[in-house]
Amino acid sequence: MQRIFNTRRDHMSRRNFLVTAATTGLVSLFDTKYSGSVIADSHRVVSLKASTGRTRLVPEPYNDTHVWCYNQTVPGPEIRIQQGDRIRIEFDNQLDEETTIHWHGVRLPNAMDGVPHLTQKPVAPGERFLYEFDAIDAGTFWYHPHQRGFEQVGRGLYGSLIVEEPNPIQVDRDVTWMLDDWRLEQSAEISNDFGDAHDMSHNGRVGNTVTINGRMPDDITVQSGERIRLRLINAANARIFELDFADHSPVIIALDGQPVKPHVSENSRIVLGPAMRVDLILDMVGSPGSRSVVSDVFYKDLEYQLIDLLYADTALRSEVPDWPMELTPNPLIEPSGLTAIVHEIQFTGGMMGNMVMQQMGIDSGSAQSSGMGSMMGMMHKKKMWFINGVAAEGHVMDPMLTLERDRSYIIKMTNATAWHHPIHLHGHSFRVLSRNWVSTPHLEWQDTVLMSPREKVEIALVADNPGDWMFHCHVLEHMLGGMMGVIRVT
Ligand code: C2O
Ligand code: CU
């Protein structure tokens, strides 16, 4: 199949796209916050309707694209509320299939978590459901379906949920970029090969068209001396981003909605696995009239230019501001290392999984209850990823771990596969303690941790939210292939 961008293997650039598209007259969506924004009114009631729609992902002369979306926009409306607010979301399903809404990263009551059959009856076509919860944490979150996510999210059902701090840090602009990756055909329609077995057993459905807030980006106009709080959200099924901001050194101030000590990453790049969020302080250090390119360099030989920072001719100020960047911590309970109970979790399966397990000295018989002899059989059933030897068939299953409420836990995770996995736990945030036995510099709180092939990661949490919670890989094709489990907090 011919893909828009993959015709040249070396450079999946929007510039190539623009070679064949009109090169002028593109309206930049990024000068202001995108127009789909909805501020919850004083009653903090938001209506969301899921349906099919059309949207312009790629510029003329390409067609617009049939999508599935909330309130006729991709992304769905940005919901902004204040920390401590109670929000009601009146959801109306006008799709032809069942769905749910999951509030990714939000610590809320189990019944509001939006997992079909596990926490609620799926919302049937034509039915409604009322989600209602308190926003106890400030930060950058997002919402998406949890039913057949590999297709529902992949067709455009997602939006951002921003919980504002009561006293936000001072910035000139607060900007959200919802990153997504689409597999478009030459017609600009979405390729129908959702759940493709090759995608499932490799790195998931990586597409050929990257959008920011639902449009293939051109540039964002900035001003010399300006300070932007940039909220990055990776809504892609499978694509991992590693953003390079050229001469800028973005300061990371929050991960997955949770504040972190402001710091610059080792190489100044920002890595986001699927579902992850990073809040940045971006000081505009370029000179008036200059241009700077933000590129994504994660996949070797497939680097591309994401968006240009276009400096206006006049500076906002002559020096970058020295305003404080540190956010107030959310009310998370600190896990105790002394009394923590330790559990181990092992991820196996996928293409070349046998080889990695052998290399890591892991006995395949014990790691996969079905035995590797039947790998082909499992592939046939499209179950090819395992957590502690089990490939999930659906959202309802016996818990892989049962945790006692309010106790501290350390979970030692091993990625015994040849692929990256963003591992997500519902209903809780956890501290990432170490990677390959080396302590993390900031013991960052996250709800989704990206594990590299063969990597070992230790996390710690207090199991303070009762219920059955999903624990899964957020590469949605891996999830479909069995890479999920349930953790019960009693
Ligand atoms: Cu973002 Cu289980 O999901
Ligand atoms: Cu995975």
XYZ file of C-alpha atoms and ligand atoms in Angstrom:
494
model
C 0.000 0.000 0.000
C 1.263 3.415 -0.839
C 1.550 5.693 2.118
C 1.753 9.432 2.026
C 5.043 9.774 3.758
C 6.777 6.478 3.427
C 7.479 6.807 -0.251
C 10.906 8.056 0.736
C 12.277 5.877 3.413
C 14.854 8.325 4.671
C 12.781 11.324 5.444
C 9.228 11.198 6.624
C 8.930 14.929 6.554
C 5.962 17.177 6.238
C 8.221 19.058 3.862
C 8.044 16.135 1.449
C 4.353 16.270 1.838
C 4.352 19.955 1.075
C 6.394 19.379 -2.032
C 3.306 17.909 -3.572
C 0.851 20.015 -1.626
C 0.343 23.732 -1.732
C 3.344 25.366 -0.172
C 1.684 28.574 0.846
C -1.476 29.739 2.452
C -1.489 27.275 5.315
C -3.183 28.669 8.328
C -1.211 28.031 11.431
C -3.301 26.552 14.196
C -0.708 27.243 16.760
C -0.739 30.957 17.229
C -3.542 30.606 19.691
C -4.995 27.762 21.607
C -6.907 25.582 19.189
C -10.512 26.465 18.757
C -12.116 23.278 20.049
C -11.450 24.356 23.606
C -14.271 24.043 26.098
C -13.995 25.561 29.513
C -16.214 23.787 31.967
C -18.902 26.271 32.992
C -19.610 27.176 36.587
C -21.587 23.967 37.033
C -18.598 22.127 35.630
C -20.748 20.105 33.296
C -19.336 19.045 29.965
C -21.172 17.183 27.221
C -19.239 14.766 25.076
C -20.767 13.020 22.109
C -18.856 10.297 20.274
C -19.721 9.954 16.608
C -18.231 9.710 13.164
C -17.069 12.916 11.546
C -14.725 14.451 9.034
C -11.699 16.555 9.757
C -8.787 18.033 7.878
C -5.675 16.254 9.118
C -3.521 17.018 6.083
C -3.556 20.145 3.932
C -5.045 20.743 0.493
C -5.071 19.317 -2.098
C -5.596 16.171 -0.047
C -9.105 15.359 1.072
C -10.268 15.641 4.592
C -10.444 12.415 6.546
C -13.275 10.330 7.977
C -12.671 9.962 11.698
C -14.391 8.934 14.903
C -14.387 11.854 17.296
C -15.841 13.646 20.297
C -18.039 16.681 19.550
C -17.046 16.632 15.870
C -13.443 17.671 16.498
C -10.063 15.940 16.676
C -8.908 16.133 19.363
C -12.160 16.319 21.292
C -12.706 19.479 23.325
C -9.990 20.404 25.758
C -11.608 20.190 29.173
C -10.117 22.669 31.650
C -11.107 22.614 35.268
C -9.639 23.768 38.563
C -8.004 21.476 41.076
C -10.639 20.543 43.633
C -13.525 20.990 41.210
C -16.083 18.298 40.792
C -16.777 17.647 37.144
C -19.720 15.956 35.450
C -19.346 14.660 31.928
C -22.581 13.802 30.174
C -21.503 11.277 27.605
C -23.597 10.295 24.606
C -22.488 7.400 22.412
C -23.537 7.964 18.794
C -21.054 5.430 17.441
C -22.208 2.141 15.916
C -20.437 0.198 18.616
C -20.038 0.085 22.388
C -17.522 2.361 24.016
C -16.423 3.889 27.340
C -14.350 6.886 28.389
C -11.249 6.381 30.490
C -9.740 9.408 32.243
C -6.103 8.592 31.826
C -3.953 9.360 34.864
C -6.794 10.752 36.942
C -7.055 9.297 40.426
C -10.804 8.768 40.688
C -13.298 6.242 42.082
C -13.144 2.873 40.348
C -16.712 3.105 38.984
C -15.699 6.223 36.982
C -12.588 4.662 35.432
C -14.248 3.715 32.153
C -13.066 0.135 31.698
C -15.737 -1.943 29.922
C -17.160 -4.872 31.932
C -14.579 -4.343 34.704
C -15.713 -0.975 36.114
C -18.898 -0.307 34.129
C -21.276 -1.750 31.571
C -20.078 -0.532 28.179
C -22.100 2.344 26.775
C -24.177 0.873 23.938
C -24.857 2.774 20.706
C -27.442 5.479 21.418
C -26.934 5.233 25.178
C -25.632 7.784 27.641
C -23.418 7.604 30.706
C -22.645 10.167 33.372
C -19.049 10.392 34.555
C -18.550 12.400 37.722
C -15.461 12.842 39.862
C -13.355 15.301 41.850
C -10.139 16.580 40.345
C -7.822 15.937 43.279
C -4.599 16.356 41.283
C -3.689 19.358 39.163
C -1.907 18.542 35.908
C -2.077 17.386 32.318
C -4.337 14.399 31.708
C -6.338 13.019 28.805
C -9.387 10.959 27.978
C -9.951 8.150 25.513
C -12.100 5.030 25.053
C -11.010 1.794 26.696
C -13.034 -0.482 24.446
C -11.352 -1.610 21.238
C -8.972 1.265 21.875
C -6.628 0.174 19.105
C -9.320 1.250 16.636
C -11.401 3.801 18.587
C -8.398 5.841 19.717
C -6.694 5.175 16.386
C -9.600 6.759 14.525
C -9.488 9.963 16.579
C -11.361 9.508 19.859
C -9.305 11.384 22.442
C -9.000 14.771 24.104
C -7.054 16.590 26.795
C -8.111 17.195 30.384
C -6.219 20.027 32.027
C -6.604 20.502 35.770
C -5.310 23.945 36.634
C -3.412 24.701 39.821
C -5.117 27.172 42.171
C -1.993 29.349 41.862
C -0.415 28.479 38.536
C 3.194 29.359 37.818
C 3.670 32.475 35.742
C 4.084 31.975 31.988
C 3.243 34.036 28.919
C 1.286 31.242 27.244
C -0.073 27.866 28.271
C -0.153 25.648 25.177
C -1.299 22.030 24.754
C 0.076 19.842 21.976
C -1.767 16.559 21.566
C 0.543 14.514 19.391
C -0.922 11.755 17.260
C 0.239 9.465 14.512
C -2.036 8.249 11.729
C -1.713 5.618 9.043
C -3.223 7.390 6.061
C -3.689 6.139 2.560
C -3.065 8.293 -0.472
C -6.735 9.305 -0.356
C -6.033 10.751 3.122
C -8.431 8.169 4.550
C -7.344 6.087 7.521
C -6.003 2.702 6.548
C -8.437 0.029 7.761
C -5.831 -2.478 8.900
C -6.472 -2.053 12.625
C -5.276 -4.961 14.724
C -2.869 -6.110 12.026
C -0.958 -9.170 13.259
C 2.422 -7.812 12.163
C 1.819 -4.527 14.039
C 0.720 -6.494 17.088
C 3.811 -8.676 17.267
C 6.251 -5.821 16.530
C 6.147 -2.200 17.719
C 2.432 -1.593 17.182
C 0.624 0.531 14.641
C 3.168 3.194 13.776
C 1.691 5.414 11.081
C 2.948 7.836 8.462
C 1.392 11.182 9.400
C 2.015 13.035 12.624
C -0.438 15.668 13.799
C -0.465 18.207 16.590
C -3.968 18.989 17.855
C -5.400 17.176 14.835
C -3.533 19.030 12.086
C -0.266 18.376 10.360
C 1.695 21.275 11.797
C 3.515 23.945 9.895
C 4.810 26.445 12.389
C 4.061 28.217 15.629
C 4.814 31.895 15.975
C 6.765 32.746 19.096
C 8.454 35.836 20.450
C 11.973 36.290 21.617
C 12.007 36.299 25.418
C 8.615 34.613 25.676
C 7.994 31.855 28.207
C 5.628 29.055 27.144
C 4.307 26.243 29.277
C 4.032 23.455 26.759
C 1.882 20.476 27.687
C 2.787 17.506 25.500
C 0.413 14.538 25.338
C 1.171 11.450 23.261
C -2.190 10.154 22.001
C -0.690 7.821 19.394
C -1.462 4.095 19.442
C 2.187 3.154 19.278
C 4.556 5.903 18.139
C 7.223 6.989 20.594
C 8.406 10.582 20.258
C 11.820 11.990 21.072
C 11.579 15.703 20.475
C 14.639 17.817 19.862
C 14.045 21.550 20.295
C 17.260 22.590 18.518
C 18.890 25.480 20.412
C 16.271 25.475 23.142
C 16.624 23.635 26.431
C 13.135 22.740 27.574
C 12.806 22.389 31.336
C 10.696 19.435 32.451
C 8.363 20.530 35.263
C 5.824 17.681 35.333
C 5.520 14.096 34.100
C 2.144 12.432 33.618
C 0.522 15.382 35.389
C 2.680 15.085 38.497
C 5.189 17.831 39.341
C 8.871 16.951 39.217
C 11.897 18.989 40.249
C 12.436 21.298 37.258
C 15.287 19.860 35.208
C 16.696 19.635 31.719
C 17.048 16.105 30.350
C 20.548 14.787 29.659
C 20.516 15.581 25.951
C 17.767 18.229 26.183
C 15.406 15.880 24.340
C 11.913 14.952 25.432
C 10.856 11.308 25.185
C 7.171 10.409 25.256
C 5.865 6.874 24.949
C 2.185 6.411 24.113
C -0.129 7.959 26.743
C 2.676 9.845 28.476
C 2.571 13.584 29.179
C 5.365 16.034 29.793
C 4.896 19.644 30.906
C 7.737 21.874 29.759
C 8.895 25.386 30.317
C 10.106 26.578 26.951
C 12.006 29.836 27.039
C 12.250 31.421 23.625
C 15.944 32.194 23.386
C 16.107 32.716 19.601
C 16.522 36.120 18.030
C 13.666 38.070 16.439
C 12.952 36.980 12.881
C 14.775 33.651 13.222
C 13.413 30.155 12.697
C 14.123 27.008 14.616
C 13.057 23.441 13.893
C 11.592 20.971 16.367
C 12.347 17.466 15.140
C 11.438 13.977 16.263
C 14.477 11.717 16.280
C 13.237 8.585 18.029
C 13.292 6.102 15.128
C 16.700 5.749 13.552
C 16.781 6.873 9.912
C 13.193 8.064 10.222
C 13.864 11.427 11.792
C 11.554 14.153 10.571
C 10.860 17.806 11.215
C 7.764 18.179 13.344
C 7.181 21.919 13.487
C 9.010 25.224 13.120
C 9.332 27.813 15.851
C 8.906 31.015 13.901
C 10.204 34.062 15.755
C 8.251 37.268 15.290
C 10.223 40.341 14.247
C 9.813 42.004 17.609
C 11.008 40.651 20.936
C 8.662 40.367 23.892
C 11.514 41.074 26.296
C 15.264 41.210 25.974
C 16.013 38.434 28.434
C 14.145 35.309 29.409
C 12.210 35.739 32.651
C 13.512 34.302 35.912
C 10.088 33.443 37.280
C 9.901 30.343 39.488
C 9.089 27.094 37.658
C 8.435 24.681 40.470
C 4.879 23.384 40.744
C 3.138 22.607 44.030
C 3.066 18.830 44.624
C -0.242 16.994 44.412
C -1.589 15.190 47.489
C 0.124 11.856 46.819
C 1.003 9.546 49.675
C 4.682 8.711 49.913
C 5.387 4.947 49.738
C 7.524 3.595 52.556
C 10.598 1.680 51.440
C 10.939 -0.002 54.812
C 7.553 -1.628 55.019
C 6.898 -2.117 51.309
C 5.906 -5.541 50.057
C 7.769 -6.520 46.912
C 6.204 -8.092 43.833
C 7.798 -9.065 40.552
C 6.274 -8.725 37.129
C 7.703 -10.067 33.910
C 6.716 -9.100 30.396
C 7.354 -11.611 27.628
C 6.282 -12.427 24.104
C 6.254 -10.682 20.764
C 8.522 -11.142 17.787
C 11.996 -12.357 18.792
C 10.655 -12.904 22.300
C 12.143 -16.398 22.532
C 15.589 -15.107 21.760
C 15.451 -12.356 24.378
C 14.190 -14.748 27.031
C 17.040 -17.148 26.291
C 19.559 -14.335 26.465
C 18.141 -13.141 29.772
C 18.133 -16.686 31.153
C 14.383 -16.855 31.512
C 12.764 -20.245 31.299
C 10.090 -20.052 28.629
C 8.066 -22.866 30.148
C 7.478 -20.922 33.331
C 7.195 -17.507 31.758
C 4.377 -18.435 29.461
C 1.856 -20.829 30.810
C 0.956 -21.910 27.310
C 4.580 -22.780 26.521
C 6.540 -21.385 23.629
C 5.811 -24.485 21.584
C 2.385 -23.075 20.988
C 3.547 -19.578 20.052
C 2.064 -20.127 16.615
C -1.159 -21.228 18.220
C -1.198 -18.097 20.360
C -0.406 -15.956 17.335
C -3.342 -17.522 15.590
C -5.571 -16.459 18.474
C -3.844 -13.078 18.297
C -2.563 -13.494 21.861
C 1.152 -12.892 21.766
C 2.099 -10.774 24.789
C 2.236 -12.045 28.347
C 2.333 -10.567 31.831
C 3.616 -13.150 34.296
C 2.823 -15.803 31.736
C -0.758 -14.769 31.032
C -2.128 -13.231 27.850
C -5.399 -11.426 28.577
C -8.454 -12.260 26.512
C -10.504 -9.284 27.690
C -10.774 -6.732 30.465
C -12.269 -9.093 33.033
C -9.870 -11.583 34.557
C -8.559 -12.849 37.867
C -6.293 -10.253 39.449
C -2.589 -10.792 38.814
C -1.887 -9.064 42.138
C -4.073 -8.308 45.133
C -2.860 -5.366 47.184
C -3.953 -4.399 50.636
C -5.405 -0.940 50.864
C -3.056 1.787 52.155
C 0.017 -0.483 52.142
C 3.234 0.384 50.315
C 4.375 -1.802 47.440
C 7.468 -2.057 45.305
C 6.961 -3.686 41.930
C 10.050 -4.955 40.136
C 9.318 -5.170 36.445
C 11.370 -6.923 33.778
C 10.874 -6.291 30.090
C 12.021 -9.632 28.703
C 11.065 -8.690 25.145
C 12.746 -7.076 22.154
C 10.396 -4.063 22.161
C 9.554 -0.889 24.077
C 6.487 -0.918 26.317
C 4.835 2.065 28.040
C 3.409 0.377 31.142
C 0.359 2.050 32.659
C -1.463 1.514 35.957
C -4.959 2.885 36.475
C -6.185 4.720 39.555
C -2.728 5.467 40.996
C 0.492 7.297 40.335
C 3.728 5.517 41.228
C 7.280 6.597 41.856
C 9.838 5.285 39.375
C 12.668 4.218 41.705
C 15.272 2.741 39.394
C 16.142 1.606 35.882
C 18.492 -1.362 35.535
C 19.325 -0.973 39.235
C 20.369 2.679 38.883
C 18.261 5.104 40.909
C 16.302 7.618 38.910
C 17.543 11.167 39.552
C 14.139 12.559 40.516
C 12.167 9.509 41.689
C 9.552 10.843 39.341
C 5.857 10.168 39.836
C 4.277 8.722 36.704
C 1.252 6.705 35.652
C 2.915 5.322 32.513
C 6.553 4.272 32.443
C 8.351 3.558 29.182
C 10.455 0.398 29.420
C 13.204 -0.240 26.899
C 13.882 -3.739 25.568
C 15.472 -5.912 28.300
C 15.125 -3.119 30.842
C 14.333 -3.626 34.522
C 12.335 -0.896 36.254
C 11.302 -0.654 39.886
C 8.260 1.357 40.880
C 6.726 2.094 44.288
C 3.251 3.116 45.320
C 0.742 3.184 48.129
C -2.309 1.160 47.119
C -4.733 3.794 48.351
C -7.532 3.513 45.809
C -9.785 0.460 46.204
C -11.040 -1.476 43.200
C -9.966 -3.552 40.219
C -7.488 -1.539 38.154
C -6.065 -2.217 34.711
C -2.335 -2.608 34.406
C -1.267 -2.735 30.789
C 1.008 -1.744 27.966
C -0.266 1.422 26.262
C 0.862 0.326 22.823
C -2.744 -0.402 21.957
C -1.865 -3.301 19.648
C 0.150 -4.952 22.422
C -2.832 -4.542 24.709
C -5.013 -6.196 22.087
C -2.404 -8.954 21.899
C -2.874 -9.765 25.583
C -0.523 -7.367 27.389
C -2.814 -6.410 30.227
C -3.745 -7.536 33.674
C -5.795 -6.507 36.679
C -4.426 -5.311 39.989
C -6.945 -5.476 42.801
C -6.790 -3.141 45.776
C -8.971 -4.432 48.583
Cu -4.807 5.420 28.701
Cu -5.790 1.861 30.318
O -5.359 3.600 29.498
Cu 3.866 -3.048 24.703
